[in-house]
Coordinates of C-alpha atoms in Angstrom, one line a residue:
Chain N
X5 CA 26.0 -22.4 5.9
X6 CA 28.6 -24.8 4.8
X7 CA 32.7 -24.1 5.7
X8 CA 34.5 -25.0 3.2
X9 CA 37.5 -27.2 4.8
X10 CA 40.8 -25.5 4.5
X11 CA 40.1 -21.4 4.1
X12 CA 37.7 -20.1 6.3
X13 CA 34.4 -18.6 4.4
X14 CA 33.4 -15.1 5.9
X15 CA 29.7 -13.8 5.7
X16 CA 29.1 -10.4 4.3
X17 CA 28.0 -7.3 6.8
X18 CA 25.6 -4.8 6.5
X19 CA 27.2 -2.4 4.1
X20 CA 29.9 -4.4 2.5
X21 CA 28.2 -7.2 1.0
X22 CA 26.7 -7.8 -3.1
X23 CA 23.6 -5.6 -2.0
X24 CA 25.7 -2.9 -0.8
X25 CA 27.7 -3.0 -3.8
X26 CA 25.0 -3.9 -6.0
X27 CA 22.2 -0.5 -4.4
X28 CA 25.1 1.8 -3.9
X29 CA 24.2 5.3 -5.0
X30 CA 26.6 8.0 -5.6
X31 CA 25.6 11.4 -5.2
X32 CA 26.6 13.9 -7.8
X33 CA 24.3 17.2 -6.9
X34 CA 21.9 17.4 -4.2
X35 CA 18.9 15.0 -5.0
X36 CA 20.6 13.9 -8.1
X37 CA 22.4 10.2 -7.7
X38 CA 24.1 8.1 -10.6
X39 CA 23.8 4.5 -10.1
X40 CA 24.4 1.2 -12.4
X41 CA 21.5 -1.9 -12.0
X42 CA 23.4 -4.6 -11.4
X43 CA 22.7 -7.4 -13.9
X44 CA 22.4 -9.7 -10.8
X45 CA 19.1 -9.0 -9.9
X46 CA 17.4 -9.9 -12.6
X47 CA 15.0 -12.9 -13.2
X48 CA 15.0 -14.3 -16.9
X49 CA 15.8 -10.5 -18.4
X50 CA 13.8 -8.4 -16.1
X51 CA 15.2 -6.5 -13.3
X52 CA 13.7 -7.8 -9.6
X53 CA 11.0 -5.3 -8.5
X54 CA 12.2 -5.2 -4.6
X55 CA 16.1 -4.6 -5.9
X56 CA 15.0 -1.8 -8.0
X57 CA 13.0 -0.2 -4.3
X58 CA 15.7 -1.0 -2.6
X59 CA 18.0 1.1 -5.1
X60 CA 15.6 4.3 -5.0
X61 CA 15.1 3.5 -1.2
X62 CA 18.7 4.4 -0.6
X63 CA 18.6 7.5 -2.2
X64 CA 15.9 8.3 -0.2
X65 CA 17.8 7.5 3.1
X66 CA 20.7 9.7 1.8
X67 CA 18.3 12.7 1.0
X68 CA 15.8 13.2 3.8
X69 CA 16.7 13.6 7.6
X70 CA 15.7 9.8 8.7
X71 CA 17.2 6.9 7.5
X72 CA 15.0 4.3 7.4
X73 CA 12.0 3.6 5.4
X74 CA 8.5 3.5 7.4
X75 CA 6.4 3.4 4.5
X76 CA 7.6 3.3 0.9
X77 CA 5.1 3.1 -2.7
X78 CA 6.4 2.4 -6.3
X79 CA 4.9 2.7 -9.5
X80 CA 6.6 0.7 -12.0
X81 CA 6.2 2.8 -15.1
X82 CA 8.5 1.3 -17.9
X83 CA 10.7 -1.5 -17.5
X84 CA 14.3 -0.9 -15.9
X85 CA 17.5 -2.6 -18.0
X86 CA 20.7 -3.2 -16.3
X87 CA 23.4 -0.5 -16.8
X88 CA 23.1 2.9 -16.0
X89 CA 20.6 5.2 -14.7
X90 CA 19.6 8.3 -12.4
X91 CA 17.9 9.0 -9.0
X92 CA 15.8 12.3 -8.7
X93 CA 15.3 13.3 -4.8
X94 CA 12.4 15.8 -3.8
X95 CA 12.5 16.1 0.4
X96 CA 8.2 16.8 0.3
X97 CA 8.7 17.6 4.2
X98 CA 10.6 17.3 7.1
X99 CA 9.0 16.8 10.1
X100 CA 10.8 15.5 14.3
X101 CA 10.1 12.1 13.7
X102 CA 9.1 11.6 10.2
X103 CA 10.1 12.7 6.6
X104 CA 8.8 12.1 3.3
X105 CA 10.7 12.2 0.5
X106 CA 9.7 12.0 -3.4
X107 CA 11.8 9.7 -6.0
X108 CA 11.9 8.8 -9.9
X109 CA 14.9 6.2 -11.4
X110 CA 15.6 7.2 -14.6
X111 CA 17.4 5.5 -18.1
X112 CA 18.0 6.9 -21.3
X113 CA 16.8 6.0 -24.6
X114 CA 18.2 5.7 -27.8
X115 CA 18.2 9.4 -28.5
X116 CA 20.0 9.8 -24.6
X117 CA 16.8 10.9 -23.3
X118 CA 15.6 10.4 -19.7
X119 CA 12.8 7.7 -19.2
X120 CA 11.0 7.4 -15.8
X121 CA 10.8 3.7 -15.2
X122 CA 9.9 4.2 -11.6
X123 CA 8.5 6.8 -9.2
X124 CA 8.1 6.3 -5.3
X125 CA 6.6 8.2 -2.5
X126 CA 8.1 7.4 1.1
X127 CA 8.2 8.7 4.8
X128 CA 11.1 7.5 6.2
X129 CA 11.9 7.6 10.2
X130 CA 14.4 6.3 13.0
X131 CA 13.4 2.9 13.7
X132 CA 15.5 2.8 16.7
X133 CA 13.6 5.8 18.4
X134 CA 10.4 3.5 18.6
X135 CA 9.0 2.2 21.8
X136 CA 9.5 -1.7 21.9
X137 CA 6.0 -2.1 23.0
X138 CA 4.6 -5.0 20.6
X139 CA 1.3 -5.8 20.6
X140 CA 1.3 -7.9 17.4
X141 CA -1.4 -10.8 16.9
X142 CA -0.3 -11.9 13.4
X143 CA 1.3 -15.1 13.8
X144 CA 5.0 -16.1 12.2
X145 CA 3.6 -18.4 9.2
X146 CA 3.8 -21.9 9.4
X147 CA 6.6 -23.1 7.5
X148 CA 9.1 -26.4 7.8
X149 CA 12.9 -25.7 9.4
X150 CA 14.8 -24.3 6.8
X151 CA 16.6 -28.0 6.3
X152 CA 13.4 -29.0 5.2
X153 CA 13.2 -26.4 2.5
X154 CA 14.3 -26.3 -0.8
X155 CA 15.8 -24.0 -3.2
X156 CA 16.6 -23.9 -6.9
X157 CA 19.8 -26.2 -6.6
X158 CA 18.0 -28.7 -4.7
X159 CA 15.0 -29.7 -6.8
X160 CA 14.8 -31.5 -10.4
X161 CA 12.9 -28.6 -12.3
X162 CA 15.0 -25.0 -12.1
X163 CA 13.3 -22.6 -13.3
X164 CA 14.1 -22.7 -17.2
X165 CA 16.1 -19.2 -18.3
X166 CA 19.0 -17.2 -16.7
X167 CA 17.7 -16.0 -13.2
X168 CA 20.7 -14.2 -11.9
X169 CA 19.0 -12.9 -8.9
X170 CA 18.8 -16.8 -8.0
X171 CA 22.6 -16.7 -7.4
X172 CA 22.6 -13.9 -4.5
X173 CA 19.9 -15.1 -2.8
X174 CA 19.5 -18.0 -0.2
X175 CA 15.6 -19.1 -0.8
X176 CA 14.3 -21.9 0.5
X177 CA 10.5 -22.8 -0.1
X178 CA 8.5 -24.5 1.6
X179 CA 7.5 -27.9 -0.4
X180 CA 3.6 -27.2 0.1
X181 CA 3.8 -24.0 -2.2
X182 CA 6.5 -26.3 -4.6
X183 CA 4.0 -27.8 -6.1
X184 CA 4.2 -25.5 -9.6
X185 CA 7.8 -26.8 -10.2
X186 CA 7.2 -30.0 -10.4
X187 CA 4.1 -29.8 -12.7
X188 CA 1.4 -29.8 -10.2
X189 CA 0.8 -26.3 -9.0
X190 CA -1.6 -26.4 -5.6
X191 CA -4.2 -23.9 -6.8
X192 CA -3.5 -22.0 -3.8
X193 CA -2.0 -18.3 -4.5
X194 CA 0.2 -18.9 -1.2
X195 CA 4.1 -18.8 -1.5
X196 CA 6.5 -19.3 1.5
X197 CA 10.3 -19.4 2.2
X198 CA 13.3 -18.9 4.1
X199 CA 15.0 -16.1 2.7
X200 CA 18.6 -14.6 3.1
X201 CA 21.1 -13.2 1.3
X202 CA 24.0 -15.9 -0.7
X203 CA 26.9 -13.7 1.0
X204 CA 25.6 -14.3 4.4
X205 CA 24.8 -10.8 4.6
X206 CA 22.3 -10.2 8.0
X207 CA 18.9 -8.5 6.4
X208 CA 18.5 -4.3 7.5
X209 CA 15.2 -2.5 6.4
X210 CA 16.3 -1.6 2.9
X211 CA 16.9 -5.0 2.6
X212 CA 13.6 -6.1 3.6
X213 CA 12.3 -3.9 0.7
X214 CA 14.1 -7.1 -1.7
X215 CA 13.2 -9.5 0.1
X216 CA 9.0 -8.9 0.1
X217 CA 9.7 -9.2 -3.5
X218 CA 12.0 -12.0 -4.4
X219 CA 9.9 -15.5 -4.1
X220 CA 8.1 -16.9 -7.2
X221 CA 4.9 -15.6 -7.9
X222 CA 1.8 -16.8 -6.0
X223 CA 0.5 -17.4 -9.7
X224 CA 2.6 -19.8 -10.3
X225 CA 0.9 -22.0 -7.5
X226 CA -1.8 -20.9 -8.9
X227 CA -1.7 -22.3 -12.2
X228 CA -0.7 -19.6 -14.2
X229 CA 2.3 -19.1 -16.5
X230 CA 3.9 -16.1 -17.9
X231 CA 4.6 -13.2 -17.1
X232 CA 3.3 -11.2 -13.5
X233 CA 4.6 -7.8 -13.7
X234 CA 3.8 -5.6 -10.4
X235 CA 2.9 -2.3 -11.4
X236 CA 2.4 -0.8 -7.8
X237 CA 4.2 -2.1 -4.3
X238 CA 3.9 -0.8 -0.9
X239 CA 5.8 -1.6 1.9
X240 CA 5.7 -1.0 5.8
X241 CA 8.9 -1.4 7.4
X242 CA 8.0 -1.9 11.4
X243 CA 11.1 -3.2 13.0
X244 CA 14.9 -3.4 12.5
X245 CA 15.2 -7.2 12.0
X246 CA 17.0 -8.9 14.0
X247 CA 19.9 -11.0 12.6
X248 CA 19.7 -15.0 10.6
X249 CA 17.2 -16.0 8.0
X250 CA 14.0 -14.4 7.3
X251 CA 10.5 -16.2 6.7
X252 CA 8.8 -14.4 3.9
X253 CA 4.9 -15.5 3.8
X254 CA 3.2 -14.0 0.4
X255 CA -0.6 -14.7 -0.2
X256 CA -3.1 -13.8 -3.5
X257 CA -6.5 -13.8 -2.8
X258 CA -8.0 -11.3 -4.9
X259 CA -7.4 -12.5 -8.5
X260 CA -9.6 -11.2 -10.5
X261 CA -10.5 -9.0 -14.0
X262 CA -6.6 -9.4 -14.9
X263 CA -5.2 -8.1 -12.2
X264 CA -4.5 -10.1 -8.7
X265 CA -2.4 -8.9 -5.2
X266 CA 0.3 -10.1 -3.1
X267 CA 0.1 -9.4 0.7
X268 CA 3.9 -10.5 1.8
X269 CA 5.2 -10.7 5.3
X270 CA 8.4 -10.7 6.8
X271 CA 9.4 -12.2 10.0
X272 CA 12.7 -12.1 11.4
X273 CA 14.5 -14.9 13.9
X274 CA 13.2 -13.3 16.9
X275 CA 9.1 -14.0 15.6
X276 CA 8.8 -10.1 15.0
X277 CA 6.6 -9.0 12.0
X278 CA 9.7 -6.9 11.0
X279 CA 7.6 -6.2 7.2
X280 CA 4.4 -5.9 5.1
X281 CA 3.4 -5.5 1.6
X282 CA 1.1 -5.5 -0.8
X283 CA 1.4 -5.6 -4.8
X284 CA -0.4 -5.4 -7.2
X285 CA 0.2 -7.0 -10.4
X286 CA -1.7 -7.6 -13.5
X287 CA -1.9 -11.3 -14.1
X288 CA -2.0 -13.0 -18.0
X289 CA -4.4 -16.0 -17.1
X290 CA -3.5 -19.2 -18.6
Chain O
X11 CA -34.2 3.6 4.2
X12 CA -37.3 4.5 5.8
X13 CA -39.7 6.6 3.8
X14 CA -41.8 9.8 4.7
X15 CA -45.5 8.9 4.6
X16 CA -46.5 12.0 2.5
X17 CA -43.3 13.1 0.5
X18 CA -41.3 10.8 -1.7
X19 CA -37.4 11.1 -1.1
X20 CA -35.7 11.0 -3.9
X21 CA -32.5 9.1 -3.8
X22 CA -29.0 11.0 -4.7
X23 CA -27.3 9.7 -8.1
X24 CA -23.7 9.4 -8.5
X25 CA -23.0 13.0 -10.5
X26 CA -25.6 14.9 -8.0
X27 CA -25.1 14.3 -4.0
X28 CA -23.7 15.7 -1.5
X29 CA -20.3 13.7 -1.5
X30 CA -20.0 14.9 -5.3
X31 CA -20.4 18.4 -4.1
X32 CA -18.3 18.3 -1.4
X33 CA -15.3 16.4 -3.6
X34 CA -15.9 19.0 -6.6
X35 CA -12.5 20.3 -7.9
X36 CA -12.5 23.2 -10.5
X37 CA -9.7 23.3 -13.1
X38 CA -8.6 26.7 -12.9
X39 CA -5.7 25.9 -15.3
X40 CA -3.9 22.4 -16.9
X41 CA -2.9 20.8 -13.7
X42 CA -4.3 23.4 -10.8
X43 CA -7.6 22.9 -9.3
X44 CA -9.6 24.8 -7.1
X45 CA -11.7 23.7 -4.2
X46 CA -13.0 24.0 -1.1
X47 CA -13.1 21.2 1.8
X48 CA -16.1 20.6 3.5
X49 CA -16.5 21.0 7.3
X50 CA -19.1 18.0 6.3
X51 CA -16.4 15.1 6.3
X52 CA -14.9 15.8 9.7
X53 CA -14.3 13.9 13.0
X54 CA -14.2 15.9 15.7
X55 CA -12.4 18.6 14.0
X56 CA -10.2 16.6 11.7
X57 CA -10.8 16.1 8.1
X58 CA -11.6 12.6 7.1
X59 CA -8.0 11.1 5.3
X60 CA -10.6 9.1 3.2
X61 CA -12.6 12.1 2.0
X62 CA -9.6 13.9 1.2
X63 CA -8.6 10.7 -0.7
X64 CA -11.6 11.1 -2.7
X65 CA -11.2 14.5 -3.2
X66 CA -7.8 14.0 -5.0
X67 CA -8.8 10.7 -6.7
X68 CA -11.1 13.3 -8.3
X69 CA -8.7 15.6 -9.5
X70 CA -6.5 13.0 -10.8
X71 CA -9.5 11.3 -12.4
X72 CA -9.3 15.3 -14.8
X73 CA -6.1 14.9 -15.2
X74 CA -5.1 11.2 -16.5
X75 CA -6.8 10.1 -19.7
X76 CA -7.8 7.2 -17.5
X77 CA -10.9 7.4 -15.1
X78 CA -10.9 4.9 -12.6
X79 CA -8.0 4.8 -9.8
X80 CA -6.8 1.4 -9.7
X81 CA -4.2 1.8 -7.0
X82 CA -3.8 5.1 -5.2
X83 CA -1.4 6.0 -2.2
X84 CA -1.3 9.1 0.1
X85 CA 1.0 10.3 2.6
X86 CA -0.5 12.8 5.0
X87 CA 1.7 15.5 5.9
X88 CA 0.4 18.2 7.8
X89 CA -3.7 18.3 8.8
X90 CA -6.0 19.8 6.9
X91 CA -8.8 22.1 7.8
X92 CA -12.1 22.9 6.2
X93 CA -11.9 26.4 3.7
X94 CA -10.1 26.7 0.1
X95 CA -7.5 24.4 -1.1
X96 CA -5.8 24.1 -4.8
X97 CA -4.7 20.9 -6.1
X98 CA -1.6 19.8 -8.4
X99 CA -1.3 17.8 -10.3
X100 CA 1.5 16.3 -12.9
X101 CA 1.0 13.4 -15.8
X102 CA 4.0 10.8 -15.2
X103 CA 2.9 8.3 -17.5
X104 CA 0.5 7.6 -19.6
X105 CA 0.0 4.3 -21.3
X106 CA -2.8 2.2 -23.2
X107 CA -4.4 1.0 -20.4
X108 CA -2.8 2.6 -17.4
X109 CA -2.0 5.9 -17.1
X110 CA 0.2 7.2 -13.7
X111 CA -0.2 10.6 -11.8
X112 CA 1.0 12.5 -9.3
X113 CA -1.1 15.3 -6.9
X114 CA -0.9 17.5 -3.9
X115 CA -3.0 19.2 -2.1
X116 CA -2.1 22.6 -0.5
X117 CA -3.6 25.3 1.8
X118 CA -2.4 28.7 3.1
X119 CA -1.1 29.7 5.3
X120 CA -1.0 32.6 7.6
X121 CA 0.9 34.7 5.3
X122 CA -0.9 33.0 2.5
X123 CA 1.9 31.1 1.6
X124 CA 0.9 27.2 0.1
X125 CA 1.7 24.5 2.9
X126 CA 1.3 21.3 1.2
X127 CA -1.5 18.9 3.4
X128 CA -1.3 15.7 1.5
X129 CA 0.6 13.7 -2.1
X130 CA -0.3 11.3 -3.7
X131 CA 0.9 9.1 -6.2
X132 CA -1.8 6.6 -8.9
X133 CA -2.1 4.8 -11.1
X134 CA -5.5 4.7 -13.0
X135 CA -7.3 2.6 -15.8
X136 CA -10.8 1.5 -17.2
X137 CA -12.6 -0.6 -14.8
X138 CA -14.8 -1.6 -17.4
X139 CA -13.0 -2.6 -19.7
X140 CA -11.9 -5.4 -17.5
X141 CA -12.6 -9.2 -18.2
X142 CA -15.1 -10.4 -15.9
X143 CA -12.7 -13.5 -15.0
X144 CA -13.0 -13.2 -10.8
X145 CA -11.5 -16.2 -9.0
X146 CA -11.2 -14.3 -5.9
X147 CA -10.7 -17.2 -2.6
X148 CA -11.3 -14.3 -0.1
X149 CA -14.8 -14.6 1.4
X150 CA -17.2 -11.2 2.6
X151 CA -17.2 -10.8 6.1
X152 CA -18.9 -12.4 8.4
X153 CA -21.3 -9.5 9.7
X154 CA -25.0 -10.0 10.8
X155 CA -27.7 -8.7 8.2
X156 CA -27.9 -4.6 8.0
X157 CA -31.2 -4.5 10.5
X158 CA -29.0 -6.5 13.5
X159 CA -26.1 -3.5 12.9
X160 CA -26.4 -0.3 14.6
X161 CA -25.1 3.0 14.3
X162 CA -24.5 6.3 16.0
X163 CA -28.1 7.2 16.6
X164 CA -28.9 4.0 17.6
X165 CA -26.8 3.1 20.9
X166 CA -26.6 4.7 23.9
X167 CA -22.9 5.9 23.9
X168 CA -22.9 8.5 20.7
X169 CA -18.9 9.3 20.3
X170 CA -18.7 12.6 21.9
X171 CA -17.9 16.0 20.7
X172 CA -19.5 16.8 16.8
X173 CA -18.9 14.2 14.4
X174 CA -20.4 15.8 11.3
X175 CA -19.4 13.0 9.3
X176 CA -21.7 10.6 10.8
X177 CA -24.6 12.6 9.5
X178 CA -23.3 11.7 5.9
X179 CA -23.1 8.5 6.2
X180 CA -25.3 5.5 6.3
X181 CA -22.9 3.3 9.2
X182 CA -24.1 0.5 10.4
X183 CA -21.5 -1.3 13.0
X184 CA -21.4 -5.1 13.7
X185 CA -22.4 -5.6 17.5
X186 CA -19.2 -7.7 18.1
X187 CA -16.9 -4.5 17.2
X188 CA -19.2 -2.2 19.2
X189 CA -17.8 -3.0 22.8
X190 CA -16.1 -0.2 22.7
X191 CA -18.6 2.0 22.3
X192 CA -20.3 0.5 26.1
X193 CA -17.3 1.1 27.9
X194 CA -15.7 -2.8 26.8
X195 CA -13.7 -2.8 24.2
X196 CA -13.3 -6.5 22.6
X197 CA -9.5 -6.7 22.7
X198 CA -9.1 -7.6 19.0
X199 CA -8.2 -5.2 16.5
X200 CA -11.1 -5.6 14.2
X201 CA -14.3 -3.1 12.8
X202 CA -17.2 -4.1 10.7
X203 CA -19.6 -2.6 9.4
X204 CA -22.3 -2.0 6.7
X205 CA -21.4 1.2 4.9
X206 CA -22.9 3.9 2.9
X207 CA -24.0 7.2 2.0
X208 CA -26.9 8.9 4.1
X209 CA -28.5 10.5 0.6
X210 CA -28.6 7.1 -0.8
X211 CA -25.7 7.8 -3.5
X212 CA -24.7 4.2 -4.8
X213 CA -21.1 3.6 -4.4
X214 CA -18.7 4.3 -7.0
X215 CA -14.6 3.7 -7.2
X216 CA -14.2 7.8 -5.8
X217 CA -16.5 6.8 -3.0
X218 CA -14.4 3.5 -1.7
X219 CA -11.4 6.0 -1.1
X220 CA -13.9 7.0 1.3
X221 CA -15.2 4.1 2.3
X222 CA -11.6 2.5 3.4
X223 CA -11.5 5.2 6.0
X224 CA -14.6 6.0 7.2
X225 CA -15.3 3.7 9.9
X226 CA -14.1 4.1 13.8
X227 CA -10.7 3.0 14.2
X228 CA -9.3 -0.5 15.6
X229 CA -7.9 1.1 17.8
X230 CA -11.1 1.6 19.9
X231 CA -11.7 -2.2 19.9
X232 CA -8.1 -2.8 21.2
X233 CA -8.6 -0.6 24.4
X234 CA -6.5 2.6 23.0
X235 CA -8.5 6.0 23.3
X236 CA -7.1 9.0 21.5
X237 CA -6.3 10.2 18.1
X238 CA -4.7 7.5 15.6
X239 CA -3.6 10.1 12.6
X240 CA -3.0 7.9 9.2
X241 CA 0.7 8.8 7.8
X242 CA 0.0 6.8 4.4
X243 CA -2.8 5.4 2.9
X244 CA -2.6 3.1 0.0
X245 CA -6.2 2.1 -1.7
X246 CA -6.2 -0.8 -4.5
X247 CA -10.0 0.1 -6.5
X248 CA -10.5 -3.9 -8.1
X249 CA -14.1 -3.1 -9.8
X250 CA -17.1 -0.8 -9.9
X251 CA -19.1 -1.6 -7.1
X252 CA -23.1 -2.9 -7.9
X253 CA -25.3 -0.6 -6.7
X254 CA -26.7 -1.1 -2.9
X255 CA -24.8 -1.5 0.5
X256 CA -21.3 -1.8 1.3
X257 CA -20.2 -4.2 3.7
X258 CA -16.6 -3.0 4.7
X259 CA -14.2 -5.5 7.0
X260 CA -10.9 -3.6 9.2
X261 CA -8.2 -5.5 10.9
X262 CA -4.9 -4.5 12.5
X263 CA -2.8 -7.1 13.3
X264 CA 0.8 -5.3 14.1
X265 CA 0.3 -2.8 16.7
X266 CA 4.0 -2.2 17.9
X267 CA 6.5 0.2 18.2
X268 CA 3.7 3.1 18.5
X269 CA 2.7 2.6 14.9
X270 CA -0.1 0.1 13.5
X271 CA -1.9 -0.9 10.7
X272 CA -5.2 -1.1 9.2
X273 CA -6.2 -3.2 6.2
X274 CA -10.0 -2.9 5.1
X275 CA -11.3 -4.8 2.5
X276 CA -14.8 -3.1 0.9
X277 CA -17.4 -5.7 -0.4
X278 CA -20.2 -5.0 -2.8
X279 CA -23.6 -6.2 -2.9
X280 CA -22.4 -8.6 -5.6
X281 CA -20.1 -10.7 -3.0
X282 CA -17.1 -9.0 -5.0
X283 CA -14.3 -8.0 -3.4
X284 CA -14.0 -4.3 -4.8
X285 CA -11.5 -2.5 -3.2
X286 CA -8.6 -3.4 -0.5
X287 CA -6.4 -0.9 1.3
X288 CA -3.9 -0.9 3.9
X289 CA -2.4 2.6 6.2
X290 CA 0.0 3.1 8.5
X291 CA -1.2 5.0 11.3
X292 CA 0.4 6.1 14.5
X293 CA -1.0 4.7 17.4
X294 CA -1.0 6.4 21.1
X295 CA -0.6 3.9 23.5
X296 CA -3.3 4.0 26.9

């Protein structure tokens, strides 16, 4: 990243850094935790779907035993405004090496009344206790250096509307899934970038949970316009990544009957499969 | 199937087989449902994570003014055992076109206390009310026709100890994932196979929560012998399968850390890609 000349510019660390501000939770009774989504996260009005996880993954790390999220599943039931809301914890089990744990997010309506507008089901565990026996075949994906890549500054078509969330990211894409912002979308549901966070903060597994959902939509390469909401997301965390940039891989291959997935990858700067998930998300064709 | 010379076999019917017997759930109350768990549905001694699936897809199919799950995930806590369960469930949402539950599935214990075995968490629509627009780019699997596949009857290494599961099933394996089976295991973390029900039962979306989960694990092809328990489950139902023979497609490609997972895609005889699922399961390493 770039020094500015005179004052020395320090990165952000895990756990003082805009995410940690921005996913801090603050317990108030057991399994009940006040929070405010930041309006940072958002793209065009809407809340980013991975920031929101990331939020309710938290809690869950506070509540159960184990601290980091093996598997996590959201269903996005109404959709989440910036400003205040509540965390409900239920610990489902306890278990040596695994937990599971039970959230909601909550906001309030007009009236003051609670609205769910998420609820996720996770086992969490210790992903330093695993053995470092990797047997992985998946292959890193095949994307330019980062230098080659481009982000939202860099090209001549931004994407039209506030995106906040653009702000506290680094993205870079790779130009062969860039092809929707300049008018000529590839056809290909494939979307691929460098991704890190603006403050230089290194990525930790509930920031992995952002970063599966933070690049454009595959539908955009696509062809599509409009809107993609995700109504369900599942995420494996496997590794503790390691620290630098992440290359985040997503590909659609199922779109069909209004409706399409997104299988996302994470690798981190040692070529370890560090995440996987899959979405799914209805899809307004064009 | 073959047919008896002198007495026609009649075919089961979605509504009357033995995988809607064995997956019946009685509402005792709004939200509780009896049952009882079939020894049918077992490997070795463990109850299939897929049948179980199925068995609460069911229940949450009575409970949500929806029918059809459209993405369903389980976390398996403790292991269940064939005899009486009850099942919970609660409404979280429901909307015009998707509706979003919750269920878990207890048994007793010794003091007849309830020790909860499995949650779940869904989110359910109307298949059919769909629009027919597929533009799915994923392609069936390459497997040789159904006569070239072979099953547990057919080879010379039948997996030892009782599988009663395999007498339900109509399983057909793709020789090139059979090596382990002769003592050779391939080395790549892949299964194939043609799939169905052994009373002839067409496929329906309660029977691909099956279907995801019902073939021998990867594992076996990679070289690793011993049990590979699933800790979650997540099944994404696309569209009602066409009546005839599943063809169902497994691949692991992140075995590390003593964890790995399995992603199965389910095709119908239509060429449509009708459901895709992905676990977490925790591998034993030889």
């Amino acid at each position: 990243m770039p020094e500015a000349a005179s004052v020395p510019v320090e990165r952000a660390t895990i756990g003082d850094s805009e995410f940690d501000r921005d996913t801090t939770v603050t317990r108030r009774a057991p399994g009940v935790y006040d929070l405010d989504l930041s309006a940072g996260w958002t793209i065009i009005s809407a809340v980013n779907g991975g920031y929101l996880l990331a939020v309710l993954g938290r809690a869950l790390a506070d509540a159960l035993p184990h601290r980091d999220p093996f598997t996590i599943s959201a269903h996005y039931l109404t959709a989440s405004q910036p400003g205040s809301a509540v965390i409900r914890t239920d610990v489902v089990r306890t278990g040596r090496t695994l937990s599971t744990g039970q959230a909601s997010l909550f906001q309030y309506d007009d009236e003051g009344r609670e609205v769910e507008r998420i609820r996720v089901l996770a086992s969490y565990g210790d992903l330093d206790t695993l053995p470092d026996d990797v047997r992985t075949t998946a292959q890193p994906p095949a994307i330019p250096p980062l230098d080659q890549c481009f982000g939202p500054a860099d090209g001549p078509a931004p994407i039209s509307g506030s995106s906040a969330i653009a702000d506290r990211l680094m993205l870079k894409l790779d130009p062969s899934t860039l092809g929707w912002a300049l008018g000529a979308p590839s056809g290909k549901g494939e979307m691929r970038a460098w991704f890190g966070l603006a403050d230089g903060r290194d990525a930790d597994p509930l920031s992995l949970l952002l970063a599966v959902d933070a690049l454009p939509p595959t539908a955009f390469e696509i062809g599509l316009s409009g809107w993609v909401p995700t109504v369900e997301l599942t995420v494996h965390v496997r590794a503790r990544p390691a620290p630098g940039p992440l290359r985040v891989s997503i590909t659609t291959r199922n779109l069909a009957g209004g409706f399409l997935e997104e299988d996302a990858e994470v690798w981190d700067s040692a070529d370890r499969l560090v995440a996987q998930s899959r979405q799914l998300a209805r899809a307004r064709l064009a």
